[in-house]
Coordinates of C-alpha atoms in Angstrom, one line a residue:
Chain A
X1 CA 10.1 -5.7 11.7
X2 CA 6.2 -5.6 11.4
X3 CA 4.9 -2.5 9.5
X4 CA 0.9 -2.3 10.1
X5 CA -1.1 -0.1 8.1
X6 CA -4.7 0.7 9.2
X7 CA -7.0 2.2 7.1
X8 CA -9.7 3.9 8.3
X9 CA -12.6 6.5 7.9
X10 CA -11.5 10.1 9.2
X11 CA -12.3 10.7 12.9
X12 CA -10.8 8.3 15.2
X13 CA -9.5 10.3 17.8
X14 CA -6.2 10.8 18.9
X15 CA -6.9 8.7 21.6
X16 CA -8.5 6.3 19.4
X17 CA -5.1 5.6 17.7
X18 CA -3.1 5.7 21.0
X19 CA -5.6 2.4 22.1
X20 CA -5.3 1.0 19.1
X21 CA -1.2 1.4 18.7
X22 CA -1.0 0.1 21.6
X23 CA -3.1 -2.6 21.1
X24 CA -2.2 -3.4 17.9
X25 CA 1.7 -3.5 18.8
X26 CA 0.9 -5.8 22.2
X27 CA -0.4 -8.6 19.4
X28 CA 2.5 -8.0 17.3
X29 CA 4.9 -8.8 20.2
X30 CA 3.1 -11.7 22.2
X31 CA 2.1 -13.6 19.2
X32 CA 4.1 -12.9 16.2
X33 CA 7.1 -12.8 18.9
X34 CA 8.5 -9.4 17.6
X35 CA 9.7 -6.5 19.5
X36 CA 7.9 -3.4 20.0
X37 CA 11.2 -1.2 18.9
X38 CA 10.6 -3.2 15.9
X39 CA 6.4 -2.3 15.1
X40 CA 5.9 0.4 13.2
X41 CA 1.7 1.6 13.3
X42 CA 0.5 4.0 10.5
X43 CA -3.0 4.9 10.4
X44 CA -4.6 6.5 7.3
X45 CA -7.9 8.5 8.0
X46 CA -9.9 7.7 4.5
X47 CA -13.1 10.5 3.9
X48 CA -16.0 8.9 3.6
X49 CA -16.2 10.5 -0.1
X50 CA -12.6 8.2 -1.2
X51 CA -14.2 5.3 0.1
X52 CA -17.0 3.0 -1.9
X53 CA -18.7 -0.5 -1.1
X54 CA -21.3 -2.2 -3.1
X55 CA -20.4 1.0 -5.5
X56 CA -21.2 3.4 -3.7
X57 CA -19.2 6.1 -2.1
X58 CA -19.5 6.0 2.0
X59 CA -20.4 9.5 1.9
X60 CA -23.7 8.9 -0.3
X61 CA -25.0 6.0 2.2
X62 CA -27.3 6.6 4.8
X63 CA -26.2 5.6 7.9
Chain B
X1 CA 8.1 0.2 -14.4
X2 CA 9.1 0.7 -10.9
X3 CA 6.5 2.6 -8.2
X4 CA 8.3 3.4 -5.6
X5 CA 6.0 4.9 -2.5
X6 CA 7.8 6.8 0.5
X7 CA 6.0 7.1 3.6
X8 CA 7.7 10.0 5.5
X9 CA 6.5 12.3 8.4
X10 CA 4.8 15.7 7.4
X11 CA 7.6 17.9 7.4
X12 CA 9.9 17.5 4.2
X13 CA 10.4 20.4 2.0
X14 CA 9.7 20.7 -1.6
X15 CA 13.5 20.7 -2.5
X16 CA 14.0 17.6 -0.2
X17 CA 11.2 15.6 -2.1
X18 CA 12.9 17.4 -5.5
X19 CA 16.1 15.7 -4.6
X20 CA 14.8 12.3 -3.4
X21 CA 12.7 11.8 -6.8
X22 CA 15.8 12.3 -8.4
X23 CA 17.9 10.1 -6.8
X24 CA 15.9 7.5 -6.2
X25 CA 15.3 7.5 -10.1
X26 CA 18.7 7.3 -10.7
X27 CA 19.1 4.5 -8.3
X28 CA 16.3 3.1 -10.2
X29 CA 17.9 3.8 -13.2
X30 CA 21.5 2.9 -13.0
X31 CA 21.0 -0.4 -10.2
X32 CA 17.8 -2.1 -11.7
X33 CA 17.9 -1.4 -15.5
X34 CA 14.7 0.7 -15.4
X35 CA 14.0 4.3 -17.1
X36 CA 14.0 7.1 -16.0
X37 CA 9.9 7.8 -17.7
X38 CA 9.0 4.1 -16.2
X39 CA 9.8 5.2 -12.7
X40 CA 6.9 6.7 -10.7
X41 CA 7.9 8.2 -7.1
X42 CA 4.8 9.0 -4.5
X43 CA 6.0 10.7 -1.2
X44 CA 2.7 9.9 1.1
X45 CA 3.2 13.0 4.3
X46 CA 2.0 11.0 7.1
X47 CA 1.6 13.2 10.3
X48 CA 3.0 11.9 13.5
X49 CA -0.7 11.2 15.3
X50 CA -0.5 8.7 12.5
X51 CA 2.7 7.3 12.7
X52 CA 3.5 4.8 16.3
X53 CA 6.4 2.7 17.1
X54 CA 6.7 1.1 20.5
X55 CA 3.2 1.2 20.4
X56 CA 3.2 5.1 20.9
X57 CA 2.4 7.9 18.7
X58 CA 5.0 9.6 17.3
X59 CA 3.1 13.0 18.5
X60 CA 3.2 11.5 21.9
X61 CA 6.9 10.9 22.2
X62 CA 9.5 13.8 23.1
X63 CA 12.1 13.5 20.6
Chain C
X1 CA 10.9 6.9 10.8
X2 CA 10.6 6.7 6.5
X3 CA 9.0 3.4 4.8
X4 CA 10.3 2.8 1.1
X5 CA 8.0 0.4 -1.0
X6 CA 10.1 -0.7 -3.8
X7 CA 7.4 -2.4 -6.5
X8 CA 9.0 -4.0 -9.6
X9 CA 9.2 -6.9 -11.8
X10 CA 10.7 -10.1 -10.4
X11 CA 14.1 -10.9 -11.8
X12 CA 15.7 -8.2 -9.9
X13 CA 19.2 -9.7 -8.6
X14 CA 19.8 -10.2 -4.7
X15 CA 22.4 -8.0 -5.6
X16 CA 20.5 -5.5 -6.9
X17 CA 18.5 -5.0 -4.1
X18 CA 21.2 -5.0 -1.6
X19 CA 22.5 -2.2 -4.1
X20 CA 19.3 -0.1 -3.8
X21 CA 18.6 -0.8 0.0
X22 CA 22.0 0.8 0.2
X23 CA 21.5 4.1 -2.1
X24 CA 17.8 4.3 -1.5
X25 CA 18.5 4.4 2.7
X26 CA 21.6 6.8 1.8
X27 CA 19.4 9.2 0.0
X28 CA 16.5 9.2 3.1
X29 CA 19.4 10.0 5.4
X30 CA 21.4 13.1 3.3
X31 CA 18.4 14.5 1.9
X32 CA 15.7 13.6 4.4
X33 CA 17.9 13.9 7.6
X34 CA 16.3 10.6 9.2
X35 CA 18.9 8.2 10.6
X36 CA 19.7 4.7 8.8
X37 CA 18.2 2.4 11.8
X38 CA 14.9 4.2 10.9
X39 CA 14.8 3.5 7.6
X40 CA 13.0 0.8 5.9
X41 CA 12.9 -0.4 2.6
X42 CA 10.5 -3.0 1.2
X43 CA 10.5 -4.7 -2.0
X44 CA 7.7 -6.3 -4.0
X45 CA 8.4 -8.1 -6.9
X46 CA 5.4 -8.5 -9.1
X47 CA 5.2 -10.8 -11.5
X48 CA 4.6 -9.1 -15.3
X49 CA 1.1 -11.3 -15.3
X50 CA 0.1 -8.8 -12.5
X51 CA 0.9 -5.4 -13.9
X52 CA -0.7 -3.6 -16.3
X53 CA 0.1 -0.8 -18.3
X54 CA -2.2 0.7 -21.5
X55 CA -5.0 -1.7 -20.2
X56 CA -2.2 -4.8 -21.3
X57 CA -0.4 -6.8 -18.7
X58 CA 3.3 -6.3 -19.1
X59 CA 3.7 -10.6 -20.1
X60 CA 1.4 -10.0 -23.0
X61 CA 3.3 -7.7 -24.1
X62 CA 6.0 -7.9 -26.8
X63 CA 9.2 -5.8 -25.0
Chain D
X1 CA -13.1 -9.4 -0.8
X2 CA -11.5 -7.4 -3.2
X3 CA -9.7 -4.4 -1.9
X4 CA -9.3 -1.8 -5.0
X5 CA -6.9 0.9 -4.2
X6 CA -6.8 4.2 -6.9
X7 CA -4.1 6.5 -6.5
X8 CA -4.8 9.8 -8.3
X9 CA -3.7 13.1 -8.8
X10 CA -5.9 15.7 -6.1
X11 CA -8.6 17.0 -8.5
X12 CA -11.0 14.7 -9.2
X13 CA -14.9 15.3 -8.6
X14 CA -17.3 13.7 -6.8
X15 CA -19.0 12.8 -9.5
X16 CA -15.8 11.4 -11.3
X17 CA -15.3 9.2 -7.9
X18 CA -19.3 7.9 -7.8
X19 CA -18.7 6.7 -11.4
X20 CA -15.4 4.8 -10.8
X21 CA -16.4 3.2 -7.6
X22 CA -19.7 2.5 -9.7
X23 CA -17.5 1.4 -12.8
X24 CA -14.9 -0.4 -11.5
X25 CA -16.8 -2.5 -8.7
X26 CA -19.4 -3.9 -11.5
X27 CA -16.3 -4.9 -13.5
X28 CA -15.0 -7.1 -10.3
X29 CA -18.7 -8.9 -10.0
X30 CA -18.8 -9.7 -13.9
X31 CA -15.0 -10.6 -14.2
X32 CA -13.8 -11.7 -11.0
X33 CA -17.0 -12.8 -10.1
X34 CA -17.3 -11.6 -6.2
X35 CA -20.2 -9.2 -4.8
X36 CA -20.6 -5.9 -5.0
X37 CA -20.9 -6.1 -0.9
X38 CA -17.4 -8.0 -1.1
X39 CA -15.5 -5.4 -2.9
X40 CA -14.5 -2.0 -1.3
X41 CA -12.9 0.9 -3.3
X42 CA -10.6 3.2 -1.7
X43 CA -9.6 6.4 -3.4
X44 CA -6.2 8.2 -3.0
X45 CA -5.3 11.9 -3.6
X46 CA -1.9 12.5 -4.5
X47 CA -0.9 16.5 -4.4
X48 CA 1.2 16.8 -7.6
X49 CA 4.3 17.7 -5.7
X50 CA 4.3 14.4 -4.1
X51 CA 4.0 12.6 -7.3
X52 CA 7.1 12.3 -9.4
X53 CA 8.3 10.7 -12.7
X54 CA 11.4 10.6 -14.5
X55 CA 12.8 12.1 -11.2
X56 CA 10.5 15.0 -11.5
X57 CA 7.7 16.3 -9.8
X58 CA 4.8 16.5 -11.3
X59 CA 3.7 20.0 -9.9
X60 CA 7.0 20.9 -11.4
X61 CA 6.7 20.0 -15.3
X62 CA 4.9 21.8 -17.4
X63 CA 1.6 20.4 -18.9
Chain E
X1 CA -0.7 9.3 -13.7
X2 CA -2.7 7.2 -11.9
X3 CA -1.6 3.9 -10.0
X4 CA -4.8 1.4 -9.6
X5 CA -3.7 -1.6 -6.9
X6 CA -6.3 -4.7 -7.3
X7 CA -6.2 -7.1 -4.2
X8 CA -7.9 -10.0 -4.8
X9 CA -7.8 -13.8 -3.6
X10 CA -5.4 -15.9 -5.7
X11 CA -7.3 -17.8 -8.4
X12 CA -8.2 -15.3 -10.7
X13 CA -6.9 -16.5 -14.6
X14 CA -4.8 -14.6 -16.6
X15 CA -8.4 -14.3 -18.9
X16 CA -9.8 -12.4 -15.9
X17 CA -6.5 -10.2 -15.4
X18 CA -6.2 -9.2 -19.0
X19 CA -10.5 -8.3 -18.6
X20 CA -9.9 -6.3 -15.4
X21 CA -6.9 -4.7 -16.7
X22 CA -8.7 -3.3 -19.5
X23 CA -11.7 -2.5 -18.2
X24 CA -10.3 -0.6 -15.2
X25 CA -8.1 1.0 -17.7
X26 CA -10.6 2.4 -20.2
X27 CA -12.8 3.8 -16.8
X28 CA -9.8 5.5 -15.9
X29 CA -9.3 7.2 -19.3
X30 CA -13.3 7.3 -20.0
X31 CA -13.7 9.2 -16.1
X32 CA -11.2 10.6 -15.1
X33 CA -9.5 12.0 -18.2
X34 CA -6.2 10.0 -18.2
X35 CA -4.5 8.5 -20.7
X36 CA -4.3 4.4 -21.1
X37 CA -0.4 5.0 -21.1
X38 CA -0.6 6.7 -17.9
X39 CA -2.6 4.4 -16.2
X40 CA -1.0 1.1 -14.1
X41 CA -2.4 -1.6 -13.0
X42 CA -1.1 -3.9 -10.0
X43 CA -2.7 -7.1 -9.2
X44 CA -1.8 -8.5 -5.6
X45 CA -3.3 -12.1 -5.3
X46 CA -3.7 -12.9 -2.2
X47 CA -3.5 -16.6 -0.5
X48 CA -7.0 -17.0 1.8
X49 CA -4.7 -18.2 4.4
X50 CA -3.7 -14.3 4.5
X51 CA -6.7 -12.7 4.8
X52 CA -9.5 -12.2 7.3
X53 CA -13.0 -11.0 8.1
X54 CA -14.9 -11.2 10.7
X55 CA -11.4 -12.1 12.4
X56 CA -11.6 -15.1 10.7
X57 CA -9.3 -16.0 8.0
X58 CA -10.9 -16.8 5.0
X59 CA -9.0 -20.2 4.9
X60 CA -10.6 -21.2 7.8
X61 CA -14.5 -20.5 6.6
X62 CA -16.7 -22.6 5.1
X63 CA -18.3 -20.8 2.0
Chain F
X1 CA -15.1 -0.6 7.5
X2 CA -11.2 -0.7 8.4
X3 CA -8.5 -2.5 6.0
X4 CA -5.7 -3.4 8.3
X5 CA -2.5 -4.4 6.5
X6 CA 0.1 -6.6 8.2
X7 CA 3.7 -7.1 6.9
X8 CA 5.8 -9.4 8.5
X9 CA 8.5 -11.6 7.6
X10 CA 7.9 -15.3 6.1
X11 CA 7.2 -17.8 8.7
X12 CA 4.2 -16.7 10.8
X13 CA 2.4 -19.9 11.0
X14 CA -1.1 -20.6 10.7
X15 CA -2.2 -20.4 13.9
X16 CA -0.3 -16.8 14.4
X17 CA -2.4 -15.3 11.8
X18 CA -5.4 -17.0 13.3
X19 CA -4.8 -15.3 16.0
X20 CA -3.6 -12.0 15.3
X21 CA -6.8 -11.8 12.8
X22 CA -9.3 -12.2 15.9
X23 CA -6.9 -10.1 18.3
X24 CA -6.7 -7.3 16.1
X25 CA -10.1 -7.5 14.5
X26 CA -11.4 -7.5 18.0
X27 CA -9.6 -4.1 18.5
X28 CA -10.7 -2.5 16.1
X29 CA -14.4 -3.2 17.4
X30 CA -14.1 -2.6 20.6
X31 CA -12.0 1.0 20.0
X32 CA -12.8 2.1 16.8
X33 CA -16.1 1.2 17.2
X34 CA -16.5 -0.6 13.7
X35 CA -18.4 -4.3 13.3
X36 CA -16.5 -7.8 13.1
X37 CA -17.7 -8.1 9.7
X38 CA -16.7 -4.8 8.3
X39 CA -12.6 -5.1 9.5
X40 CA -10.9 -6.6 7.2
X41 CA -6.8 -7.8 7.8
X42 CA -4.8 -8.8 4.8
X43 CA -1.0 -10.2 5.7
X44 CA 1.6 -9.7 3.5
X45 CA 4.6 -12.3 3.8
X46 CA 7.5 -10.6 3.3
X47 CA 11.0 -12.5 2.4
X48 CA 13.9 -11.6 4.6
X49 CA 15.7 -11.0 1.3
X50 CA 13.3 -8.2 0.0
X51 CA 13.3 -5.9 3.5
X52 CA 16.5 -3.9 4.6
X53 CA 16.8 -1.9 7.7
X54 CA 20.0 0.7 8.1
X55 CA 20.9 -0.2 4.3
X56 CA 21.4 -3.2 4.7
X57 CA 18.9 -6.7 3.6
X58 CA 17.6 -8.7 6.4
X59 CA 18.8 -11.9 4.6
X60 CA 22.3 -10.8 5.1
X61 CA 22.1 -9.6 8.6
X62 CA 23.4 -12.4 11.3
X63 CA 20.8 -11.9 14.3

């Protein structure tokens, strides 16, 4: 039943997302005692230009 | 006053996301007492790297 | 495989949204050729307080 | 801690996006009264055909 | 058109809704060239007990 | 940088979020490469009577 969302800046990897999935659904089913048929995982890559903190877009910081 | 956000895979045709707008308007419109200019649909594409269940990618699964 | 987010007022009925679980989910399936099993729909109710429209939350509002 | 989310129609600039993020995060520190650090401001682009009201697409009505 | 989602901890005052709402409101119009009509605004309040950083939940720090 | 977003069903306790937060948040660093401090996870409590799977409300499904 547990839908996760993650929201991140483009370019994780593909197998980036496979970790994390599977990660991410392990946690679901050993402490929120769900099933794995039942944990959806949808990743959203965010640009760096949609994406602001303190104001500021992510693709005007320096990094 | 309704949003209503559908999270599909990439893949649906413009004449499938025609039709669904319009029904689920309607549904809108005739089940929860809403109108038809109040009710917003957003179809968000998500592509199947993006997408797991079972803790694996979509892309990653022979269907 | 689709998501549905239904967002609307409170005050909709348990038997509305059994109503629009149903149509909504029958809609994905005809027009979006997805099964029902993998179909989820989720509602939100959101109190007037919390939505805006015009820049004026719906409970200030005179309806 | 805020997480502002804007869901827009694809076309905005740059520029337009620097001046929300700018915009909206100082109206979270004056009237919510959180940090500008604290509050994060994610954009959306919505393609007009995935965007519908009054059961219509928007990239099908005429503007 | 567009859809702007505000998360937020709960506490915030209807005073501070009715500000934000507003405010938000008149940068979308003043920006991006929307109308105040067009433009929603969704508060989500959200208990600290449901939401982390740092993989702490904000419930659980001292501030 | 990441927003995770959890939805789950009422009655995660305490101590399940607690610990989802830091398992997650902990993923996230270690394969996405991100910092503690910059992963945020927000849970969303969902009643059984506003979720539907197949058509049908989770409130009125005998499991």
């Amino acid at each position: 039943m547990p839908v996760v969302r993650v929201e991140m800046w483009t370019g994780r990897t593909h197998a980036q997302k496979q970790e994390l999935a599977r990660v991410i659904t392990e946690a679901m089913v050993n402490i929120a005692h769900t099933t794995p048929e039942a944990t959806i995982v949808i990743f959203e890559d965010i640009p760096k230009e949609n994406w602001a903190q303190s104001g500021t877009l992510a693709s005007d910081m320096e990094t």
